[in-house]
Amino acid sequence: MISSGNALDMRIQGNGFFVVSDQGSLAYTRAGAFLKDAANFVVDSDGGRLQGYAANDKGEIASGIRADLQMNTSNVGARATTRKDAANFVVDSDGGRLQGYAANDKGEIASGIRADLQIDTSNVGARATTRVAETINLDASLPSLARLPTFDPDNPATYTRVATRTIQDVGITPVPAADHELKQYFVKTEADQWSMYVLVDGRNPVDPDSVAPLQVSLELKPDGSLSYSGNDQHLRKLSDTEFALQGWVPAAQINGAWAANGSLNGGAVSLPLSDAGASLLDPGDTVMHRPVPHFNPADLNTYSRMFGNQIFDSQGNTHELKQYFVKDGTNSWRLHVLIDDRNPQNSGSTTPLTANIVFDSHGAVASLTGSPGLSSNGDQLKLTGWSPVMAVDPGTGRERWISNGAAGSADGITIDFTHLLQHNAASSRSAAYVDGHSAGELKSLDVGRDGILRAGFTNGMTKDIGQVMLASFANPHGLQPRSDTRWTATADSGVAEYDVPGVGTLGSIVSGALEGSNVVLADELIALIQAQTAYQANSKAISTEVTLMQTLIQST
């Protein structure tokens, strides 16, 4: 085996033959010295086109459809070991075009359909993102961010019921007894569970300087009994229908400030759990709604987890699509979507597009509900109407967002949640996939052991552009020589059977190497003479150095 360093030089490790087409006439060879001609076909030195299977623009190889292998590497500098013919095919040393399986404009290789291998590896244009897919687990053990609203006596939306009555202190001579307003507020937190808040004159009953209420939690048991927990120092249970306020400090507003008025409280104050004969703990009352905090991407306390993806517009500009997951119930989550921290449809707004996700008892998605601009379809969301923008004067008081002149996909962006789960494990993401890409230039070309020619681009993409096909014969010794390295099929050899490298005894492909029996002897002799000359020159230099050292030693 002779290493050449030329990606289109190929050696067969097996019994197969390369197939080349010379103006429609097929020939077979073991000599794998191929080139790219002016028409981007893979040819031998005589212009015969290498046959193989072509790929479409997605890199999918159409197995069984033979084609001339052709490539376009106009942006790649010339190599010393390559040459171009007028048709730009990749050729062998006899000019035959290598036969293989060509790729279509999607990179799909049509295996089994023989063709000249004409490989299109021209620069890759930009493509807007149309699909985002990933495997995500949301931690089932995370607490819900839904919280009871903070109790506010001035906001009826924060409590279920309130009972108001007037109480008196005992006065102090010569000041008569004074009236005070006592309020009991009840918040139904769960079925048969309440929180009771107590204020007198809008102040803490035992600390007039504070407006924080006394609070106790109540639970109605199935047998009708009442249990409680909380401030049992000042709120004592007398029965299942009555509490008592102890340690009340009567207060008054003096010079604009609240302070104890010096009166006595007259002892414990009754706190009945009924009003006008009706229970204040009504099982029919609605449980207080628990809203989630207002979403703010800058506040980690307003969402449970965030995952970001780089996406592309029609000009190949990069943008960041962020998905914020907010746990708002036992198996319920809310999803907020922003692109570049802006509303995808309105760059002047930071309000996200929103969807709701509910999981079943096994942790799989049970329902996915979208909203305008983020519609749902089974386990997928479709984001539509995205207008790519860019920041002008970022980081200054003049910052504004304007169109960058590109567009998003006309069909929108599909966000695939087929593999979205909720299990008791850390929230994580894997196998993220985003289509779309920036523009890229050809960077590399290689041939795999399976004979597939792959192009690498500066944007990180790779693309299958064709696959070499190999031929086998029932009796290879019956082939008829056409030249030093080419044969044709005869009745003695039997008809050629075509397939891809690695099948049966055809063998695999070694790229950048040639069979020793198929190299040009003159070139090898020249290389050998050059190596020998270099060796002799080095030996002479060493001999001269030794002689000089001996002369110097003897003269001392």
Coordinates of C-alpha atoms in Angstrom, one line a residue:
M1 CA 0.0 0.0 0.0
I2 CA 1.3 3.4 -1.0
S3 CA 0.1 6.5 1.0
S4 CA -0.5 9.5 -1.2
G5 CA -2.3 12.1 0.9
N6 CA -4.8 12.7 -1.9
A7 CA -8.3 12.2 -0.6
L8 CA -9.5 10.9 -4.0
D9 CA -6.8 8.3 -4.1
M10 CA -8.4 5.0 -3.0
R11 CA -7.3 1.5 -2.3
I12 CA -9.6 -1.5 -2.2
Q13 CA -9.1 -3.9 0.7
G14 CA -10.9 -6.8 -0.9
N15 CA -11.7 -8.3 -4.3
G16 CA -13.8 -5.6 -5.8
F17 CA -13.2 -3.4 -8.8
F18 CA -13.8 0.3 -9.4
V19 CA -16.2 1.0 -12.2
V20 CA -15.4 3.8 -14.7
S21 CA -17.5 5.0 -17.6
D22 CA -15.8 6.3 -20.8
Q23 CA -18.5 7.8 -23.0
G24 CA -21.0 5.2 -21.8
S25 CA -18.6 2.2 -22.1
L26 CA -17.9 0.6 -18.7
A27 CA -14.5 -0.6 -17.6
Y28 CA -13.2 -2.0 -14.4
T29 CA -10.0 -1.2 -12.5
R30 CA -8.1 -1.7 -9.3
A31 CA -6.1 1.5 -9.9
G32 CA -7.6 4.1 -7.5
A33 CA -5.8 7.3 -8.6
F34 CA -8.7 9.6 -9.2
L35 CA -9.0 13.3 -9.8
K36 CA -11.6 16.0 -10.2
D37 CA -12.1 17.4 -13.6
A38 CA -13.3 20.8 -14.7
A39 CA -17.0 19.7 -14.5
N40 CA -16.5 18.4 -11.0
F41 CA -16.7 14.7 -12.0
V42 CA -14.4 12.1 -10.4
V43 CA -12.3 10.7 -13.3
D44 CA -9.2 8.7 -13.9
S45 CA -6.3 10.1 -15.9
D46 CA -8.0 9.1 -19.2
G47 CA -11.2 10.9 -18.3
G48 CA -13.2 7.9 -17.4
R49 CA -15.9 8.8 -14.9
L50 CA -16.0 7.0 -11.6
Q51 CA -19.4 5.4 -11.1
G52 CA -21.3 5.4 -7.8
Y53 CA -24.5 6.4 -6.1
A54 CA -25.5 10.1 -5.9
A55 CA -26.8 12.0 -2.8
N56 CA -29.4 14.7 -2.6
D57 CA -29.0 18.0 -0.8
K58 CA -29.9 16.3 2.5
G59 CA -27.0 13.9 2.1
E60 CA -29.3 10.9 1.6
I61 CA -27.8 8.4 -0.8
A62 CA -30.2 6.8 -3.4
S63 CA -28.8 3.3 -3.3
G64 CA -29.2 1.3 -6.5
I65 CA -29.1 4.3 -8.9
R66 CA -25.7 4.5 -10.6
A67 CA -24.4 8.0 -11.4
D68 CA -21.2 9.7 -12.4
L69 CA -19.6 11.0 -9.2
Q70 CA -19.2 14.7 -9.6
M71 CA -18.1 17.5 -7.2
N72 CA -17.8 21.2 -7.1
T73 CA -14.7 22.4 -5.1
S74 CA -14.2 25.8 -6.8
N75 CA -13.5 27.3 -3.4
V76 CA -10.7 24.8 -2.6
G77 CA -7.1 25.6 -3.6
A78 CA -5.4 23.3 -6.1
R79 CA -3.4 20.3 -4.8
A80 CA -0.2 19.1 -6.3
T81 CA -1.7 15.6 -6.7
T82 CA -4.8 16.7 -8.6
R83 CA -5.6 18.0 -12.0
K84 CA -8.8 19.1 -13.8
D85 CA -10.0 18.1 -17.2
A86 CA -12.4 20.2 -19.3
A87 CA -15.5 18.5 -17.9
N88 CA -14.6 18.7 -14.2
F89 CA -15.2 15.0 -13.5
V90 CA -13.0 13.0 -11.1
V91 CA -10.9 10.7 -13.4
D92 CA -8.4 7.9 -13.0
S93 CA -5.0 7.8 -14.6
D94 CA -6.5 6.7 -17.9
G95 CA -9.1 9.4 -17.9
G96 CA -12.0 7.1 -17.1
R97 CA -14.8 8.6 -14.9
L98 CA -15.3 6.8 -11.7
Q99 CA -18.7 5.1 -11.4
G100 CA -20.6 5.1 -8.1
Y101 CA -23.9 6.1 -6.5
A102 CA -24.6 9.9 -6.7
A103 CA -26.3 12.1 -4.2
N104 CA -29.2 14.4 -5.0
D105 CA -29.5 18.0 -3.9
K106 CA -30.6 16.8 -0.5
G107 CA -27.6 14.5 0.0
E108 CA -29.6 11.3 -0.4
I109 CA -27.6 8.6 -2.1
A110 CA -29.4 6.5 -4.6
S111 CA -27.7 3.2 -4.0
G112 CA -28.0 0.7 -6.8
I113 CA -28.5 3.3 -9.6
R114 CA -25.1 3.6 -11.3
A115 CA -23.9 7.0 -12.4
D116 CA -20.8 9.0 -13.0
L117 CA -19.8 10.4 -9.7
Q118 CA -20.2 14.1 -10.1
I119 CA -19.9 15.6 -6.6
D120 CA -21.5 19.0 -5.8
T121 CA -19.6 20.4 -2.8
S122 CA -20.1 24.1 -3.7
N123 CA -20.5 26.6 -0.8
V124 CA -23.5 25.9 1.4
G125 CA -26.0 28.8 1.5
A126 CA -27.8 30.0 4.6
R127 CA -31.0 28.2 5.7
A128 CA -33.5 29.4 8.2
T129 CA -34.4 27.2 11.1
T130 CA -37.6 25.2 10.7
R131 CA -37.4 22.7 13.5
V132 CA -36.1 22.4 17.0
A133 CA -36.2 18.9 18.7
E134 CA -34.6 17.8 21.9
T135 CA -35.0 15.3 24.8
I136 CA -35.9 17.1 27.9
N137 CA -36.7 15.9 31.5
L138 CA -38.4 18.3 33.9
D139 CA -37.8 17.4 37.5
A140 CA -41.1 16.2 39.0
S141 CA -39.8 16.9 42.5
L142 CA -39.4 20.6 42.0
P143 CA -41.9 22.7 44.0
S144 CA -44.6 24.5 42.2
L145 CA -44.0 28.2 41.8
A146 CA -47.7 28.9 42.2
R147 CA -48.2 30.7 45.5
L148 CA -51.1 32.0 47.5
P149 CA -51.3 35.7 47.0
T150 CA -49.7 37.6 49.9
F151 CA -52.5 38.5 52.4
D152 CA -53.5 42.2 52.1
P153 CA -56.4 43.4 54.2
D154 CA -56.9 46.2 51.6
N155 CA -57.2 43.7 48.7
P156 CA -60.3 41.5 48.8
A157 CA -58.8 39.2 46.2
T158 CA -56.3 38.0 48.8
Y159 CA -58.9 36.5 51.2
T160 CA -62.1 34.5 51.1
R161 CA -64.1 36.0 53.9
V162 CA -64.0 38.7 56.6
A163 CA -65.9 39.1 59.8
T164 CA -66.0 42.6 61.4
R165 CA -67.2 43.6 64.9
T166 CA -66.6 46.3 67.5
I167 CA -64.9 45.5 70.8
Q168 CA -64.1 47.9 73.8
D169 CA -61.2 48.3 76.1
V170 CA -62.0 49.0 79.8
G171 CA -60.8 52.6 79.7
I172 CA -58.7 54.3 82.3
T173 CA -59.8 57.1 84.6
P174 CA -60.7 59.7 83.6
V175 CA -60.7 58.4 80.0
P176 CA -63.8 56.3 79.2
A177 CA -63.7 53.0 77.4
A178 CA -63.0 53.2 73.7
D179 CA -64.3 51.3 70.7
H180 CA -62.0 49.3 68.5
E181 CA -62.6 47.5 65.2
L182 CA -61.7 43.8 65.2
K183 CA -61.5 41.9 61.9
Q184 CA -61.1 38.2 61.3
Y185 CA -60.0 37.3 57.7
F186 CA -60.3 33.8 56.4
V187 CA -58.3 32.4 53.4
K188 CA -59.3 29.0 52.1
T189 CA -56.0 27.5 51.1
E190 CA -57.1 23.9 50.3
A191 CA -60.2 21.8 50.7
D192 CA -61.1 21.9 54.4
Q193 CA -58.1 24.1 55.2
W194 CA -58.0 27.8 56.0
S195 CA -55.7 30.5 57.3
M196 CA -57.2 33.0 59.9
Y197 CA -55.7 36.5 60.2
V198 CA -56.6 38.9 63.1
L199 CA -56.2 42.7 63.2
V200 CA -57.5 45.3 65.6
D201 CA -57.8 48.8 64.2
G202 CA -55.8 47.6 61.3
R203 CA -52.9 46.9 63.6
N204 CA -51.2 43.8 65.1
P205 CA -53.4 43.2 68.2
V206 CA -50.4 42.7 70.6
D207 CA -47.9 45.2 68.8
P208 CA -49.6 48.4 67.8
D209 CA -46.4 49.5 66.0
S210 CA -46.9 46.7 63.4
V211 CA -49.5 46.1 60.8
A212 CA -48.7 42.4 60.4
P213 CA -51.7 40.3 61.5
L214 CA -51.7 37.4 63.9
Q215 CA -52.2 34.2 61.9
V216 CA -53.3 30.6 62.6
S217 CA -53.9 27.7 60.2
L218 CA -57.1 25.7 60.6
E219 CA -58.1 22.3 59.3
L220 CA -61.6 20.8 59.5
K221 CA -61.3 17.0 60.0
P222 CA -63.8 14.5 58.6
D223 CA -65.3 13.9 62.0
G224 CA -66.1 17.7 62.3
S225 CA -63.3 18.5 64.8
L226 CA -60.9 21.4 64.1
S227 CA -57.2 21.3 64.4
Y228 CA -54.9 24.3 64.2
S229 CA -51.3 25.4 64.2
G230 CA -49.6 28.7 64.4
N231 CA -49.5 31.5 67.0
D232 CA -50.9 29.6 69.9
Q233 CA -49.5 32.2 72.4
H234 CA -52.1 34.8 71.5
L235 CA -54.7 32.8 69.5
R236 CA -56.0 30.0 71.7
K237 CA -58.6 27.4 70.7
L238 CA -61.5 27.3 73.1
S239 CA -63.7 24.9 71.0
D240 CA -64.2 23.7 67.5
T241 CA -66.3 26.9 66.9
E242 CA -64.4 29.5 68.9
F243 CA -60.9 31.0 69.5
A244 CA -59.7 33.6 71.9
L245 CA -57.4 36.6 71.5
Q246 CA -55.1 36.9 74.4
G247 CA -52.7 39.7 75.3
W248 CA -54.5 42.4 73.3
V249 CA -52.9 45.8 73.7
P250 CA -55.5 48.6 73.1
A251 CA -54.0 51.3 70.9
A252 CA -54.7 54.8 69.6
Q253 CA -53.1 57.1 67.0
I254 CA -51.2 59.8 68.8
N255 CA -49.5 62.6 66.8
G256 CA -49.8 60.5 63.7
A257 CA -48.2 57.4 65.2
W258 CA -49.9 54.3 66.7
A259 CA -49.1 53.4 70.3
A260 CA -50.7 51.7 73.3
N261 CA -53.4 54.0 74.8
G262 CA -52.8 52.9 78.3
S263 CA -56.2 51.2 78.7
L264 CA -56.6 47.7 79.9
N265 CA -57.9 45.0 77.5
G266 CA -60.4 43.5 79.9
G267 CA -59.1 40.0 79.3
A268 CA -59.3 37.5 76.5
V269 CA -61.4 38.5 73.4
S270 CA -63.7 36.0 71.9
L271 CA -63.1 35.0 68.2
P272 CA -66.1 33.1 67.1
L273 CA -65.8 31.0 63.9
S274 CA -69.3 32.1 62.8
D275 CA -71.0 35.3 61.8
A276 CA -74.7 35.9 62.2
G277 CA -75.2 32.1 62.7
A278 CA -73.3 31.2 59.5
S279 CA -70.0 29.3 59.7
L280 CA -66.9 31.3 58.6
L281 CA -65.4 28.0 57.5
D282 CA -67.7 27.1 54.7
P283 CA -66.7 23.9 52.8
G284 CA -68.5 25.4 49.8
D285 CA -66.1 28.3 49.5
T286 CA -63.7 28.2 46.5
V287 CA -60.1 27.4 47.3
M288 CA -58.0 30.6 46.8
H289 CA -56.3 30.7 43.4
R290 CA -52.6 30.3 43.5
P291 CA -51.0 32.5 40.8
V292 CA -47.4 32.0 39.7
P293 CA -45.1 35.0 40.0
H294 CA -45.1 37.5 37.1
F295 CA -42.5 36.1 34.6
N296 CA -39.3 38.0 34.4
P297 CA -36.4 36.3 32.6
A298 CA -34.0 38.4 34.7
D299 CA -35.5 36.9 37.9
L300 CA -34.6 33.3 38.6
N301 CA -37.4 33.0 41.1
T302 CA -40.0 33.4 38.3
Y303 CA -39.2 30.2 36.4
S304 CA -38.0 26.7 37.2
R305 CA -35.7 25.9 34.3
M306 CA -34.5 27.5 31.0
F307 CA -33.0 25.9 27.9
G308 CA -31.6 27.9 25.0
N309 CA -31.0 27.0 21.3
Q310 CA -29.1 28.8 18.6
I311 CA -31.4 29.2 15.5
F312 CA -30.8 30.8 12.1
D313 CA -32.7 33.3 9.9
S314 CA -32.8 33.2 6.1
Q315 CA -29.4 35.0 5.9
G316 CA -27.6 32.7 8.3
N317 CA -27.6 35.2 11.2
T318 CA -27.7 33.5 14.5
H319 CA -30.3 34.1 17.2
E320 CA -31.1 32.5 20.5
L321 CA -34.5 30.9 21.2
K322 CA -35.0 30.5 24.9
Q323 CA -37.6 28.2 26.5
Y324 CA -38.5 29.0 30.1
F325 CA -40.4 26.3 32.0
V326 CA -42.4 27.3 35.0
K327 CA -43.9 24.6 37.3
D328 CA -47.3 25.9 38.3
G329 CA -48.9 22.7 39.6
T330 CA -48.4 19.0 40.5
N331 CA -48.1 17.9 36.9
S332 CA -48.6 21.2 35.2
W333 CA -46.0 23.5 33.7
R334 CA -46.2 26.8 31.8
L335 CA -43.8 27.5 28.9
H336 CA -42.5 30.9 27.9
V337 CA -40.7 31.4 24.6
L338 CA -38.5 34.4 23.6
I339 CA -36.1 34.9 20.8
D340 CA -33.2 37.3 21.5
D341 CA -35.0 38.1 24.7
R342 CA -37.8 39.7 22.7
N343 CA -41.3 38.7 21.7
P344 CA -40.8 36.7 18.5
Q345 CA -43.6 38.6 16.7
N346 CA -43.1 42.1 18.2
S347 CA -39.5 43.3 18.8
G348 CA -40.9 46.2 20.8
S349 CA -42.1 43.8 23.5
T350 CA -40.4 41.5 25.9
T351 CA -43.7 39.6 26.7
P352 CA -43.2 36.0 25.8
L353 CA -45.3 33.6 23.7
T354 CA -46.8 31.1 26.1
A355 CA -48.0 27.5 26.2
N356 CA -49.3 25.1 28.9
I357 CA -48.1 21.6 29.4
V358 CA -49.8 18.9 31.5
F359 CA -48.1 15.5 32.2
D360 CA -49.9 12.2 33.0
S361 CA -49.2 10.0 36.0
H362 CA -46.4 8.3 34.0
G363 CA -44.5 11.5 33.3
A364 CA -45.5 11.7 29.6
V365 CA -47.2 14.7 28.0
A366 CA -50.9 14.5 28.4
S367 CA -51.8 17.8 26.8
L368 CA -50.1 20.7 25.2
T369 CA -52.0 23.9 24.8
G370 CA -50.7 26.8 22.8
S371 CA -51.6 30.4 22.3
P372 CA -51.7 32.9 19.4
G373 CA -48.3 32.7 17.6
L374 CA -47.5 29.4 19.4
S375 CA -50.1 26.9 18.2
S376 CA -50.2 23.3 19.3
N377 CA -50.4 20.1 17.3
G378 CA -50.2 16.9 19.3
D379 CA -46.7 16.9 20.9
Q380 CA -45.5 19.9 18.8
L381 CA -45.7 23.6 19.0
K382 CA -45.5 25.8 15.9
L383 CA -44.0 29.2 16.3
T384 CA -45.1 31.5 13.5
G385 CA -44.6 35.2 12.6
W386 CA -41.0 35.5 13.8
S387 CA -39.4 38.7 12.5
P388 CA -35.6 38.5 13.0
V389 CA -34.3 41.7 14.6
M390 CA -31.0 43.2 15.8
A391 CA -30.1 45.7 18.5
V392 CA -29.0 49.2 17.6
D393 CA -26.8 51.1 20.1
P394 CA -26.9 48.1 22.6
G395 CA -26.0 48.9 26.2
T396 CA -26.9 52.5 25.9
G397 CA -30.0 54.5 26.7
R398 CA -30.7 54.7 23.0
E399 CA -30.9 50.9 22.5
R400 CA -33.6 49.9 20.1
W401 CA -34.4 46.8 18.1
I402 CA -35.0 46.9 14.3
S403 CA -35.4 44.4 11.5
N404 CA -32.1 42.9 10.4
G405 CA -33.3 42.5 6.8
A406 CA -33.7 38.7 7.0
A407 CA -36.7 36.5 7.5
G408 CA -37.7 33.5 9.5
S409 CA -39.0 30.3 7.9
A410 CA -42.2 31.0 6.0
D411 CA -43.6 27.8 7.5
G412 CA -42.6 28.8 11.1
I413 CA -40.5 26.9 13.6
T414 CA -41.7 23.6 14.9
I415 CA -40.7 22.9 18.5
D416 CA -40.9 19.1 18.9
F417 CA -41.8 17.9 22.4
T418 CA -42.2 14.2 21.5
H419 CA -39.4 13.4 24.0
L420 CA -40.5 15.8 26.7
L421 CA -40.8 14.0 30.1
Q422 CA -41.4 14.7 33.8
H423 CA -39.5 12.3 36.0
N424 CA -38.0 12.5 39.5
A425 CA -34.5 13.4 38.3
A426 CA -32.7 16.6 37.7
S427 CA -34.0 18.7 34.9
S428 CA -31.8 18.2 31.9
R429 CA -31.6 18.2 28.1
S430 CA -29.9 15.9 25.7
A431 CA -29.9 15.2 21.9
A432 CA -30.8 18.7 21.0
Y433 CA -31.4 19.1 17.2
V434 CA -31.8 22.4 15.4
D435 CA -32.0 22.6 11.6
G436 CA -30.9 25.6 9.6
H437 CA -27.4 26.9 9.4
S438 CA -25.2 29.8 8.4
A439 CA -23.4 29.9 5.0
G440 CA -20.3 27.8 4.8
E441 CA -17.4 27.2 2.4
L442 CA -15.9 23.8 1.6
K443 CA -13.3 23.0 4.1
S444 CA -12.5 19.3 3.6
L445 CA -13.3 16.2 1.6
D446 CA -12.8 12.6 2.6
V447 CA -13.8 9.1 1.6
G448 CA -14.9 6.7 4.2
R449 CA -14.3 2.9 4.3
D450 CA -17.9 2.6 3.1
G451 CA -17.0 4.6 0.0
I452 CA -19.1 7.5 0.9
L453 CA -17.6 10.9 -0.1
R454 CA -18.2 13.5 2.6
A455 CA -17.6 17.2 2.4
G456 CA -16.9 19.3 5.5
F457 CA -17.8 23.0 5.5
T458 CA -16.6 26.0 7.6
N459 CA -19.9 26.3 9.3
G460 CA -19.4 22.8 10.9
M461 CA -21.7 21.0 8.5
T462 CA -20.9 17.8 6.8
K463 CA -22.6 16.5 3.7
D464 CA -22.6 13.1 2.0
I465 CA -22.1 13.8 -1.7
G466 CA -21.9 10.4 -3.3
Q467 CA -20.8 6.8 -2.7
V468 CA -18.3 4.8 -4.7
M469 CA -19.7 1.5 -6.2
L470 CA -17.6 -1.6 -6.6
A471 CA -18.0 -4.5 -9.1
S472 CA -17.4 -8.2 -8.7
F473 CA -17.2 -11.1 -11.2
A474 CA -17.8 -14.8 -11.0
N475 CA -14.4 -15.3 -12.8
P476 CA -12.2 -12.2 -12.5
H477 CA -9.5 -14.1 -14.5
G478 CA -11.8 -14.0 -17.5
L479 CA -11.7 -10.1 -17.7
Q480 CA -10.3 -8.7 -21.0
P481 CA -7.5 -6.1 -20.6
R482 CA -8.2 -2.8 -22.2
S483 CA -5.1 -1.0 -20.9
D484 CA -2.4 -1.4 -18.3
T485 CA -5.0 -0.9 -15.5
R486 CA -8.4 -1.4 -17.1
W487 CA -10.4 -4.4 -17.9
T488 CA -13.7 -5.1 -19.6
A489 CA -16.2 -7.9 -18.9
T490 CA -16.4 -11.0 -21.1
A491 CA -18.5 -14.1 -21.3
D492 CA -15.7 -15.9 -19.4
S493 CA -15.8 -13.3 -16.6
G494 CA -19.5 -13.2 -16.3
V495 CA -21.6 -10.1 -15.9
A496 CA -20.6 -7.5 -13.3
E497 CA -22.5 -7.5 -10.0
Y498 CA -22.6 -4.0 -8.4
D499 CA -22.8 -3.0 -4.7
V500 CA -21.4 -0.7 -2.1
P501 CA -18.0 -1.3 -0.3
G502 CA -18.2 -3.6 2.6
V503 CA -20.7 -6.0 1.0
G504 CA -19.5 -9.6 0.6
T505 CA -15.9 -9.9 -0.6
L506 CA -15.9 -6.5 -2.4
G507 CA -13.8 -5.0 0.4
S508 CA -13.6 -1.6 2.0
I509 CA -12.0 1.6 0.8
V510 CA -8.8 3.1 2.2
S511 CA -8.7 6.8 1.3
G512 CA -5.4 8.6 0.5
A513 CA -3.7 5.4 -0.5
L514 CA -3.0 3.3 -3.6
E515 CA -2.2 -0.3 -4.3
G516 CA 1.5 -0.9 -4.8
S517 CA 0.9 -2.8 -8.0
N518 CA -0.9 0.2 -9.6
V519 CA 1.5 3.0 -9.0
V520 CA 3.5 4.7 -11.8
L521 CA 6.9 3.0 -11.7
A522 CA 8.7 6.1 -13.1
D523 CA 7.4 8.2 -10.3
E524 CA 8.4 5.7 -7.7
L525 CA 11.9 5.4 -9.2
I526 CA 12.3 9.2 -9.1
A527 CA 11.2 9.2 -5.5
L528 CA 13.6 6.4 -4.6
I529 CA 16.5 8.2 -6.4
Q530 CA 15.7 11.4 -4.5
A531 CA 15.6 9.6 -1.2
Q532 CA 18.9 7.8 -1.9
T533 CA 20.5 11.1 -2.9
A534 CA 19.4 12.7 0.3
Y535 CA 20.7 9.8 2.3
Q536 CA 24.1 9.9 0.6
A537 CA 24.4 13.7 1.2
N538 CA 23.6 13.2 4.9
S539 CA 26.1 10.4 5.1
K540 CA 28.8 12.6 3.5
A541 CA 28.2 15.4 5.9
I542 CA 28.6 13.1 8.9
S543 CA 31.8 11.6 7.5
T544 CA 33.3 15.1 7.0
E545 CA 32.4 16.1 10.5
V546 CA 34.1 13.0 12.0
T547 CA 37.3 13.7 9.9
L548 CA 37.5 17.3 11.1
M549 CA 37.1 16.2 14.7
Q550 CA 39.9 13.7 14.4
T551 CA 42.2 16.4 12.8
L552 CA 41.5 18.8 15.7
I553 CA 42.1 16.2 18.4
Q554 CA 45.4 15.1 16.8
S555 CA 46.7 18.7 16.5
T556 CA 46.3 19.4 20.2

